[in-house]
Amino acid sequence: VKPPPTPATPKSGGGPLVNSAVIDEANVTKDSHPTIGVTSGFGMRNGRMHKGIDIGTTGARGVLVGFRAKGKVTVVGNDSSGWGLYVVIYVPSLGMSFLFGHLRQIYVKQGQEYNGQTIGEIGNTGRSTGEHLHFEAIVGSSANGKRVAPNQY
């Protein structure tokens, strides 16, 4: 058995580039990314409000996430009983913040300008049942704003 090839390193730094979870419906097809898909929607789930969507990787590791927007990284945190390793990016042109949770690794820094770089690697940190990205859309510039269905973003 020969070892797998050495993966490329993303230009934004961080871990190996194995797959990409940058959601770009114009260029990503099910065939090109068969491991990526929404596994849980926005709304009531198990008697409580699920304030985002979950994007699963069918267990694949090394899947990177980015976001096609310009803004600022306002929070880089670790919530061990909830989102795990997470990032919040504020996009002034939309008046919205976006939360990316359950990350395995984070490649951005709090306070940095954001313009589509790799945010991190999808993981299974915090209160999570498997490899996936928890994605929320929040009205306003803080993580405390009103959650809205993030599907259009």
Short mmCIF file of C-alpha atoms in Angstrom, two decimals:
data_model
loop_
_atom_site.label_atom_id
_atom_site.label_comp_id
_atom_site.label_asym_id
_atom_site.label_seq_id
_atom_site.Cartn_x
_atom_site.Cartn_y
_atom_site.Cartn_z
CA VAL A 1 0.00 0.00 0.00
CA LYS A 2 1.52 3.30 -1.02
CA PRO A 3 0.93 6.40 1.12
CA PRO A 4 -1.55 9.04 -0.10
CA PRO A 5 -0.11 12.02 -1.98
CA THR A 6 0.82 15.06 0.08
CA PRO A 7 -2.08 17.53 -0.12
CA ALA A 8 -1.53 21.13 -1.19
CA THR A 9 -1.53 23.90 1.40
CA PRO A 10 -4.19 26.59 1.03
CA LYS A 11 -2.87 30.05 0.07
CA SER A 12 -4.40 31.56 3.21
CA GLY A 13 -2.30 29.29 5.41
CA GLY A 14 -3.34 26.52 7.74
CA GLY A 15 -3.81 22.82 7.20
CA PRO A 16 -3.73 20.67 4.10
CA LEU A 17 -6.19 21.24 1.28
CA VAL A 18 -8.12 18.01 0.87
CA ASN A 19 -11.50 19.24 -0.29
CA SER A 20 -13.36 22.55 -0.30
CA ALA A 21 -16.69 23.47 1.23
CA VAL A 22 -16.88 26.94 -0.28
CA ILE A 23 -20.50 26.92 -1.34
CA ASP A 24 -20.71 28.36 -4.84
CA GLU A 25 -23.83 26.99 -6.49
CA ALA A 26 -22.72 28.24 -9.90
CA ASN A 27 -19.58 26.10 -9.88
CA VAL A 28 -20.11 23.25 -7.40
CA THR A 29 -22.04 20.20 -8.46
CA LYS A 30 -23.02 17.14 -6.46
CA ASP A 31 -20.56 15.14 -8.54
CA SER A 32 -17.63 17.45 -7.76
CA HIS A 33 -18.35 17.52 -4.00
CA PRO A 34 -20.40 14.41 -3.16
CA THR A 35 -19.51 14.62 0.54
CA ILE A 36 -21.02 18.08 1.09
CA GLY A 37 -24.70 18.61 1.86
CA VAL A 38 -27.21 20.19 4.24
CA THR A 39 -27.96 17.70 6.99
CA SER A 40 -30.18 19.85 9.21
CA GLY A 41 -32.18 22.95 8.40
CA PHE A 42 -33.09 26.18 10.16
CA GLY A 43 -36.06 25.93 12.54
CA MET A 44 -37.46 23.70 15.24
CA ARG A 45 -35.50 20.51 15.86
CA ASN A 46 -36.07 18.09 18.73
CA GLY A 47 -38.27 20.59 20.56
CA ARG A 48 -35.85 23.53 20.34
CA MET A 49 -34.87 26.14 17.81
CA HIS A 50 -31.96 25.25 15.53
CA LYS A 51 -30.67 28.72 14.61
CA GLY A 52 -28.62 27.75 11.58
CA ILE A 53 -28.09 25.02 9.05
CA ASP A 54 -25.71 22.11 9.32
CA ILE A 55 -23.57 21.22 6.31
CA GLY A 56 -22.26 17.67 6.62
CA THR A 57 -19.24 16.01 5.08
CA THR A 58 -20.32 12.36 5.49
CA GLY A 59 -17.42 12.03 7.90
CA ALA A 60 -14.73 13.35 5.55
CA ARG A 61 -11.93 15.22 7.29
CA GLY A 62 -9.86 18.04 5.89
CA VAL A 63 -12.80 19.83 4.26
CA LEU A 64 -12.13 23.58 4.21
CA VAL A 65 -14.69 26.35 4.44
CA GLY A 66 -14.66 29.86 3.01
CA PHE A 67 -17.28 32.51 2.35
CA ARG A 68 -17.59 34.71 -0.72
CA ALA A 69 -17.93 38.07 1.02
CA LYS A 70 -15.95 41.08 2.22
CA GLY A 71 -16.04 41.92 5.88
CA LYS A 72 -14.23 41.64 9.17
CA VAL A 73 -13.58 38.71 11.50
CA THR A 74 -15.25 39.94 14.70
CA VAL A 75 -15.04 36.81 16.87
CA VAL A 76 -12.78 33.78 17.03
CA GLY A 77 -13.86 31.64 19.94
CA ASN A 78 -14.32 28.28 21.59
CA ASP A 79 -17.66 27.33 23.10
CA SER A 80 -17.10 23.77 24.31
CA SER A 81 -20.76 23.20 25.20
CA GLY A 82 -22.14 24.64 21.94
CA TRP A 83 -20.47 25.68 18.69
CA GLY A 84 -17.00 24.43 19.63
CA LEU A 85 -14.34 26.32 17.69
CA TYR A 86 -16.19 29.08 15.85
CA VAL A 87 -15.74 32.26 13.82
CA VAL A 88 -18.07 35.22 13.31
CA ILE A 89 -17.61 37.45 10.25
CA TYR A 90 -19.44 40.77 9.88
CA VAL A 91 -20.33 41.82 6.32
CA PRO A 92 -21.17 45.56 6.36
CA SER A 93 -22.66 45.61 2.85
CA LEU A 94 -25.36 43.20 4.07
CA GLY A 95 -25.60 44.47 7.65
CA MET A 96 -25.21 40.82 8.65
CA SER A 97 -22.86 38.63 10.67
CA PHE A 98 -22.22 34.99 9.82
CA LEU A 99 -21.21 32.30 12.30
CA PHE A 100 -19.22 29.22 11.32
CA GLY A 101 -19.20 26.59 14.09
CA HIS A 102 -17.79 23.16 15.01
CA LEU A 103 -14.51 23.93 13.21
CA ARG A 104 -11.57 21.58 13.68
CA GLN A 105 -9.02 24.33 12.97
CA ILE A 106 -9.33 28.09 12.46
CA TYR A 107 -7.16 29.89 9.88
CA VAL A 108 -8.34 33.50 10.40
CA LYS A 109 -7.59 35.94 13.22
CA GLN A 110 -10.00 38.09 15.17
CA GLY A 111 -9.92 41.67 13.85
CA GLN A 112 -8.58 40.81 10.41
CA GLU A 113 -10.22 42.03 7.22
CA TYR A 114 -11.93 39.17 5.43
CA ASN A 115 -12.17 38.76 1.66
CA GLY A 116 -12.94 35.11 0.90
CA GLN A 117 -9.95 33.44 2.56
CA THR A 118 -10.17 29.96 4.01
CA ILE A 119 -11.89 30.34 7.39
CA GLY A 120 -10.97 26.94 8.76
CA GLU A 121 -11.47 23.21 8.57
CA ILE A 122 -14.90 21.67 9.19
CA GLY A 123 -14.83 19.59 12.35
CA ASN A 124 -16.67 18.00 15.24
CA THR A 125 -15.92 20.34 18.16
CA GLY A 126 -18.32 21.48 20.87
CA ARG A 127 -21.79 19.94 21.11
CA SER A 128 -21.67 17.98 17.88
CA THR A 129 -22.54 14.50 16.69
CA GLY A 130 -20.17 14.31 13.71
CA GLU A 131 -18.09 16.22 11.17
CA HIS A 132 -20.14 19.18 9.96
CA LEU A 133 -20.29 22.96 9.68
CA HIS A 134 -22.90 24.86 11.67
CA PHE A 135 -23.70 28.06 9.72
CA GLU A 136 -25.82 30.95 11.03
CA ALA A 137 -26.93 34.28 9.55
CA ILE A 138 -27.34 37.04 12.14
CA VAL A 139 -28.87 40.48 11.63
CA GLY A 140 -26.39 43.14 12.79
CA SER A 141 -22.76 43.36 13.72
CA SER A 142 -22.66 41.09 16.78
CA ALA A 143 -23.29 37.44 17.53
CA ASN A 144 -26.24 38.52 19.71
CA GLY A 145 -28.51 39.67 16.86
CA LYS A 146 -31.63 38.02 15.47
CA ARG A 147 -31.03 34.74 13.63
CA VAL A 148 -32.57 34.38 10.18
CA ALA A 149 -32.63 31.42 7.80
CA PRO A 150 -29.13 31.35 6.27
CA ASN A 151 -29.95 29.33 3.14
CA GLN A 152 -29.79 32.29 0.74
CA TYR A 153 -26.25 33.10 1.91
#
